[in-house]
Amino acid sequence: MNSNTYKIFGIGLPRSGTSSLNQALSILGYKSLHHPTYYIMDKLNGSFSFEGDWDALTNFGEHFYPQLDELYPNSKFILTTRDKEKWLNSCRWKYQEPSNNLGNAIRISIFGCDRFHESTYSYIYDQHTRNVIEYFKNRPNDLLVVDWGLGHGWKELCYFLNKPVPETPFPNKNSKQEIILLDRPINYKVKRNTGLNNIPNYFYSEILSQAFLGNKLAKIMVEFVKKNKFNKTKKR
């Protein structure tokens, strides 16, 4: 638990090392929330922990750092970066096809399109990096820029947060190999963790929409689905 009053925000784009940052912050003792997936699962399970006790957010609102800066004064911001060609290749692999309704909405909010488009992604990457650095140019103590691929890790992160360096190796999370092994698309994780595996897609999409908006109706809908044992396929 963070004993200080500040919050920590990871404001790097997806596929830039945000999962590793989230894991590293957790190892350092912070309660770190990562990606809208976990926020949505909380809503579907009737938990509103996001609104309560947390220390850090990663891969969650990376474009809203000015608003977060205003809402949470004295906070720390961490911009994860990556060799752009490697980042584009990772995004090409991950985002080459449209996702579900929620995934598409998240992609559009960040990149302006629901699937990978190289020139668009390249422009957004450069623009985001440039804008963040410009915004914090006179506040070097509030922004840390890291690239795990260059060997950055515990030394830079712990110095920035005034934490002792742990003995455990720095985490390397959410690699392509790990995603393949763990099968981690958003809809799979949400369905698996809420027991919604067999409901019709149209109903599932509506529940996700309600949850993403923070509507407690999502919890009621989940309970209704479980009680009535919805199933996509009719028994003959």
mmCIF file of C-alpha atoms in Angstrom:
data_model
loop_
_atom_site.group_PDB
_atom_site.id
_atom_site.type_symbol
_atom_site.label_atom_id
_atom_site.label_comp_id
_atom_site.label_asym_id
_atom_site.label_seq_id
_atom_site.Cartn_x
_atom_site.Cartn_y
_atom_site.Cartn_z
ATOM 1 C CA MET A 1 0.000 0.000 0.000
ATOM 2 C CA ASN A 2 1.240 3.471 -0.888
ATOM 3 C CA SER A 3 1.692 5.428 2.347
ATOM 4 C CA ASN A 4 2.089 8.668 0.379
ATOM 5 C CA THR A 5 -0.744 10.850 -0.845
ATOM 6 C CA TYR A 6 0.231 10.795 -4.518
ATOM 7 C CA LYS A 7 -1.127 8.502 -7.217
ATOM 8 C CA ILE A 8 0.886 6.848 -9.982
ATOM 9 C CA PHE A 9 -0.271 6.785 -13.591
ATOM 10 C CA GLY A 10 1.248 4.699 -16.377
ATOM 11 C CA ILE A 11 0.521 6.747 -19.495
ATOM 12 C CA GLY A 12 2.333 4.747 -22.159
ATOM 13 C CA LEU A 13 0.349 3.418 -25.102
ATOM 14 C CA PRO A 14 -0.742 -0.245 -25.205
ATOM 15 C CA ARG A 15 2.044 -2.700 -26.172
ATOM 16 C CA SER A 16 4.720 -0.350 -24.795
ATOM 17 C CA GLY A 17 5.440 -2.269 -21.579
ATOM 18 C CA THR A 18 2.464 -1.246 -19.472
ATOM 19 C CA SER A 19 1.836 -4.764 -18.154
ATOM 20 C CA SER A 20 5.422 -4.998 -16.930
ATOM 21 C CA LEU A 21 5.012 -1.619 -15.250
ATOM 22 C CA ASN A 22 1.834 -2.762 -13.539
ATOM 23 C CA GLN A 23 3.532 -5.896 -12.217
ATOM 24 C CA ALA A 24 6.568 -3.926 -11.073
ATOM 25 C CA LEU A 25 4.400 -1.465 -9.155
ATOM 26 C CA SER A 26 2.605 -4.366 -7.488
ATOM 27 C CA ILE A 27 5.941 -5.885 -6.439
ATOM 28 C CA LEU A 28 6.876 -2.531 -4.904
ATOM 29 C CA GLY A 29 3.762 -2.695 -2.751
ATOM 30 C CA TYR A 30 1.382 -0.451 -4.648
ATOM 31 C CA LYS A 31 -2.209 -1.427 -5.369
ATOM 32 C CA SER A 32 -2.069 -1.097 -9.137
ATOM 33 C CA LEU A 33 -5.058 -1.497 -11.464
ATOM 34 C CA HIS A 34 -4.349 -2.431 -15.068
ATOM 35 C CA HIS A 35 -6.514 -2.091 -18.180
ATOM 36 C CA PRO A 36 -10.307 -1.532 -18.366
ATOM 37 C CA THR A 37 -10.771 -5.324 -18.296
ATOM 38 C CA TYR A 38 -10.237 -5.439 -14.559
ATOM 39 C CA TYR A 39 -12.394 -2.386 -13.940
ATOM 40 C CA ILE A 40 -15.209 -4.040 -15.924
ATOM 41 C CA MET A 41 -14.879 -7.348 -14.086
ATOM 42 C CA ASP A 42 -15.188 -5.466 -10.800
ATOM 43 C CA LYS A 43 -18.380 -3.819 -12.027
ATOM 44 C CA LEU A 44 -19.857 -7.106 -13.228
ATOM 45 C CA ASN A 45 -19.128 -8.692 -9.872
ATOM 46 C CA GLY A 46 -20.741 -5.815 -8.015
ATOM 47 C CA SER A 47 -17.447 -4.431 -6.733
ATOM 48 C CA PHE A 48 -16.575 -0.763 -7.090
ATOM 49 C CA SER A 49 -12.990 -0.968 -5.857
ATOM 50 C CA PHE A 50 -11.822 1.398 -8.582
ATOM 51 C CA GLU A 51 -13.700 4.156 -6.803
ATOM 52 C CA GLY A 52 -11.984 3.432 -3.514
ATOM 53 C CA ASP A 53 -8.525 2.432 -2.390
ATOM 54 C CA TRP A 54 -5.921 2.249 -5.167
ATOM 55 C CA ASP A 55 -2.438 3.620 -5.765
ATOM 56 C CA ALA A 56 -1.748 3.303 -9.472
ATOM 57 C CA LEU A 57 -3.428 2.939 -12.862
ATOM 58 C CA THR A 58 -1.684 1.519 -15.925
ATOM 59 C CA ASN A 59 -2.935 1.147 -19.513
ATOM 60 C CA PHE A 60 -6.002 3.047 -18.408
ATOM 61 C CA GLY A 61 -6.670 6.600 -19.609
ATOM 62 C CA GLU A 62 -3.245 7.268 -21.116
ATOM 63 C CA HIS A 63 -4.596 10.203 -23.146
ATOM 64 C CA PHE A 64 -6.181 11.869 -20.125
ATOM 65 C CA TYR A 65 -2.999 12.705 -18.220
ATOM 66 C CA PRO A 66 -3.808 16.462 -18.075
ATOM 67 C CA GLN A 67 -7.154 15.707 -16.428
ATOM 68 C CA LEU A 68 -5.593 13.141 -14.086
ATOM 69 C CA ASP A 69 -2.896 15.660 -13.222
ATOM 70 C CA GLU A 70 -5.578 18.171 -12.254
ATOM 71 C CA LEU A 71 -7.701 15.674 -10.328
ATOM 72 C CA TYR A 72 -4.756 14.159 -8.435
ATOM 73 C CA PRO A 73 -2.173 16.872 -7.646
ATOM 74 C CA ASN A 74 1.421 15.817 -6.891
ATOM 75 C CA SER A 75 0.989 12.516 -8.705
ATOM 76 C CA LYS A 76 3.721 10.620 -10.537
ATOM 77 C CA PHE A 77 3.451 9.821 -14.259
ATOM 78 C CA ILE A 78 5.363 7.093 -16.069
ATOM 79 C CA LEU A 79 5.602 7.045 -19.862
ATOM 80 C CA THR A 80 6.587 3.608 -21.141
ATOM 81 C CA THR A 81 8.145 3.749 -24.607
ATOM 82 C CA ARG A 82 9.533 1.214 -27.040
ATOM 83 C CA ASP A 83 11.511 1.059 -30.264
ATOM 84 C CA LYS A 84 8.820 2.226 -32.667
ATOM 85 C CA GLU A 85 9.340 -0.469 -35.289
ATOM 86 C CA LYS A 86 9.099 -3.176 -32.632
ATOM 87 C CA TRP A 87 6.035 -1.459 -31.187
ATOM 88 C CA LEU A 88 4.371 -1.290 -34.615
ATOM 89 C CA ASN A 89 5.118 -4.972 -35.244
ATOM 90 C CA SER A 90 3.592 -5.868 -31.880
ATOM 91 C CA CYS A 91 0.496 -3.786 -32.615
ATOM 92 C CA ARG A 92 0.219 -5.269 -36.107
ATOM 93 C CA TRP A 93 0.111 -8.748 -34.579
ATOM 94 C CA LYS A 94 -2.269 -7.815 -31.750
ATOM 95 C CA TYR A 95 -4.675 -5.441 -33.488
ATOM 96 C CA GLN A 96 -4.832 -6.654 -37.087
ATOM 97 C CA GLU A 97 -8.472 -7.737 -36.699
ATOM 98 C CA PRO A 98 -11.420 -5.956 -35.034
ATOM 99 C CA SER A 99 -12.204 -6.979 -31.461
ATOM 100 C CA ASN A 100 -15.536 -7.189 -29.643
ATOM 101 C CA ASN A 101 -17.634 -4.057 -29.134
ATOM 102 C CA LEU A 102 -15.728 -3.025 -26.027
ATOM 103 C CA GLY A 103 -12.312 -3.726 -27.518
ATOM 104 C CA ASN A 104 -13.196 -1.758 -30.640
ATOM 105 C CA ALA A 105 -14.392 1.181 -28.548
ATOM 106 C CA ILE A 106 -11.116 1.226 -26.600
ATOM 107 C CA ARG A 107 -9.013 1.050 -29.781
ATOM 108 C CA ILE A 108 -10.991 3.838 -31.443
ATOM 109 C CA SER A 109 -10.650 6.036 -28.364
ATOM 110 C CA ILE A 110 -6.853 5.658 -28.488
ATOM 111 C CA PHE A 111 -6.004 5.276 -32.184
ATOM 112 C CA GLY A 112 -9.123 6.447 -34.020
ATOM 113 C CA CYS A 113 -9.636 3.081 -35.739
ATOM 114 C CA ASP A 114 -10.745 -0.408 -34.711
ATOM 115 C CA ARG A 115 -7.832 -2.293 -36.295
ATOM 116 C CA PHE A 116 -4.172 -1.785 -37.041
ATOM 117 C CA HIS A 117 -3.287 0.898 -39.589
ATOM 118 C CA GLU A 118 0.452 1.482 -39.691
ATOM 119 C CA SER A 119 0.607 5.164 -40.613
ATOM 120 C CA THR A 120 -2.121 6.047 -38.104
ATOM 121 C CA TYR A 121 -0.511 4.088 -35.274
ATOM 122 C CA SER A 122 2.896 5.561 -36.099
ATOM 123 C CA TYR A 123 1.493 9.093 -36.008
ATOM 124 C CA ILE A 124 -0.338 8.497 -32.713
ATOM 125 C CA TYR A 125 2.805 7.044 -31.129
ATOM 126 C CA ASP A 126 4.945 10.043 -32.084
ATOM 127 C CA GLN A 127 2.257 12.547 -31.171
ATOM 128 C CA HIS A 128 1.558 10.978 -27.787
ATOM 129 C CA THR A 129 5.237 10.793 -26.837
ATOM 130 C CA ARG A 130 5.860 14.364 -27.965
ATOM 131 C CA ASN A 131 2.787 15.743 -26.181
ATOM 132 C CA VAL A 132 3.559 14.023 -22.874
ATOM 133 C CA ILE A 133 7.169 15.221 -22.832
ATOM 134 C CA GLU A 134 6.082 18.752 -23.739
ATOM 135 C CA TYR A 135 3.417 18.785 -21.028
ATOM 136 C CA PHE A 136 5.893 17.822 -18.291
ATOM 137 C CA LYS A 137 8.941 19.658 -19.682
ATOM 138 C CA ASN A 138 9.258 21.922 -16.633
ATOM 139 C CA ARG A 139 8.423 19.174 -14.131
ATOM 140 C CA PRO A 140 11.186 16.549 -14.328
ATOM 141 C CA ASN A 141 10.311 15.142 -10.906
ATOM 142 C CA ASP A 142 6.783 14.257 -12.026
ATOM 143 C CA LEU A 143 7.520 12.278 -15.212
ATOM 144 C CA LEU A 144 9.646 9.185 -15.785
ATOM 145 C CA VAL A 145 10.263 8.043 -19.375
ATOM 146 C CA VAL A 146 11.407 4.422 -19.649
ATOM 147 C CA ASP A 147 12.092 1.832 -22.313
ATOM 148 C CA TRP A 148 12.364 -1.688 -20.895
ATOM 149 C CA GLY A 149 13.990 -2.767 -24.169
ATOM 150 C CA LEU A 150 16.945 -0.480 -23.431
ATOM 151 C CA GLY A 151 17.544 -2.142 -20.094
ATOM 152 C CA HIS A 152 15.610 0.287 -17.937
ATOM 153 C CA GLY A 153 14.087 -1.360 -14.892
ATOM 154 C CA TRP A 154 14.267 -1.307 -11.122
ATOM 155 C CA LYS A 155 17.045 1.284 -10.939
ATOM 156 C CA GLU A 156 15.131 3.979 -12.804
ATOM 157 C CA LEU A 157 11.715 3.130 -11.392
ATOM 158 C CA CYS A 158 12.782 2.886 -7.754
ATOM 159 C CA TYR A 159 14.829 6.083 -7.910
ATOM 160 C CA PHE A 160 11.812 7.917 -9.347
ATOM 161 C CA LEU A 161 9.477 6.578 -6.650
ATOM 162 C CA ASN A 162 12.031 6.693 -3.834
ATOM 163 C CA LYS A 163 11.733 2.962 -3.205
ATOM 164 C CA PRO A 164 14.429 0.378 -2.387
ATOM 165 C CA VAL A 165 15.360 -1.920 -5.257
ATOM 166 C CA PRO A 166 13.839 -5.395 -4.723
ATOM 167 C CA GLU A 167 15.855 -8.561 -5.182
ATOM 168 C CA THR A 168 13.357 -10.130 -7.587
ATOM 169 C CA PRO A 169 14.072 -9.805 -11.335
ATOM 170 C CA PHE A 170 12.236 -7.061 -13.172
ATOM 171 C CA PRO A 171 9.025 -8.510 -14.690
ATOM 172 C CA ASN A 172 8.506 -9.038 -18.407
ATOM 173 C CA LYS A 173 4.748 -9.317 -18.755
ATOM 174 C CA ASN A 174 2.322 -9.591 -21.670
ATOM 175 C CA SER A 175 4.836 -10.693 -24.276
ATOM 176 C CA LYS A 176 3.501 -12.201 -27.488
ATOM 177 C CA GLN A 177 4.401 -15.668 -26.250
ATOM 178 C CA GLU A 178 2.622 -15.086 -22.940
ATOM 179 C CA ILE A 179 -0.545 -13.873 -24.647
ATOM 180 C CA ILE A 180 -0.621 -16.954 -26.862
ATOM 181 C CA LEU A 181 -0.096 -19.277 -23.889
ATOM 182 C CA LEU A 182 -2.615 -17.590 -21.604
ATOM 183 C CA ASP A 183 -5.236 -16.712 -24.231
ATOM 184 C CA ARG A 184 -6.063 -13.304 -22.816
ATOM 185 C CA PRO A 185 -8.515 -11.437 -25.031
ATOM 186 C CA ILE A 186 -10.781 -9.113 -23.065
ATOM 187 C CA ASN A 187 -14.017 -10.974 -23.716
ATOM 188 C CA TYR A 188 -12.470 -14.318 -22.694
ATOM 189 C CA LYS A 189 -11.220 -12.989 -19.367
ATOM 190 C CA VAL A 190 -14.475 -11.241 -18.565
ATOM 191 C CA LYS A 191 -16.598 -14.259 -19.483
ATOM 192 C CA ARG A 192 -14.363 -16.663 -17.590
ATOM 193 C CA ASN A 193 -14.367 -14.560 -14.436
ATOM 194 C CA THR A 194 -18.090 -13.843 -14.401
ATOM 195 C CA GLY A 195 -19.605 -17.111 -15.628
ATOM 196 C CA LEU A 196 -21.015 -15.579 -18.814
ATOM 197 C CA ASN A 197 -19.491 -18.059 -21.237
ATOM 198 C CA ASN A 198 -22.697 -19.196 -22.896
ATOM 199 C CA ILE A 199 -24.899 -16.129 -23.136
ATOM 200 C CA PRO A 200 -25.985 -14.673 -26.512
ATOM 201 C CA ASN A 201 -23.510 -12.181 -27.955
ATOM 202 C CA TYR A 202 -26.040 -9.355 -28.143
ATOM 203 C CA PHE A 203 -26.794 -9.666 -24.410
ATOM 204 C CA TYR A 204 -23.128 -9.978 -23.543
ATOM 205 C CA SER A 205 -22.319 -6.794 -25.473
ATOM 206 C CA GLU A 206 -25.053 -4.906 -23.637
ATOM 207 C CA ILE A 207 -23.733 -6.055 -20.257
ATOM 208 C CA LEU A 208 -20.210 -4.942 -21.192
ATOM 209 C CA SER A 209 -21.500 -1.551 -22.281
ATOM 210 C CA GLN A 210 -23.349 -1.035 -19.006
ATOM 211 C CA ALA A 211 -20.301 -2.111 -17.000
ATOM 212 C CA PHE A 212 -17.940 0.148 -18.928
ATOM 213 C CA LEU A 213 -20.222 3.097 -18.159
ATOM 214 C CA GLY A 214 -20.048 2.202 -14.472
ATOM 215 C CA ASN A 215 -23.754 1.354 -14.346
ATOM 216 C CA LYS A 216 -24.755 -0.943 -11.484
ATOM 217 C CA LEU A 217 -27.403 -2.346 -13.823
ATOM 218 C CA ALA A 218 -24.613 -4.576 -15.154
ATOM 219 C CA LYS A 219 -24.555 -6.511 -11.864
ATOM 220 C CA ILE A 220 -28.336 -7.014 -12.001
ATOM 221 C CA MET A 221 -28.080 -8.265 -15.581
ATOM 222 C CA VAL A 222 -25.351 -10.742 -14.636
ATOM 223 C CA GLU A 223 -27.447 -12.141 -11.792
ATOM 224 C CA PHE A 224 -30.433 -12.448 -14.128
ATOM 225 C CA VAL A 225 -28.363 -14.370 -16.672
ATOM 226 C CA LYS A 226 -26.985 -16.755 -14.050
ATOM 227 C CA LYS A 227 -30.386 -17.324 -12.453
ATOM 228 C CA ASN A 228 -32.057 -18.125 -15.757
ATOM 229 C CA LYS A 229 -29.119 -20.172 -17.049
ATOM 230 C CA PHE A 230 -28.960 -18.606 -20.488
ATOM 231 C CA ASN A 231 -27.358 -20.693 -23.185
ATOM 232 C CA LYS A 232 -26.549 -19.902 -26.776
ATOM 233 C CA THR A 233 -27.598 -23.313 -28.035
ATOM 234 C CA LYS A 234 -31.034 -24.721 -27.432
ATOM 235 C CA LYS A 235 -31.190 -28.232 -26.101
ATOM 236 C CA ARG A 236 -32.982 -30.622 -28.400
#
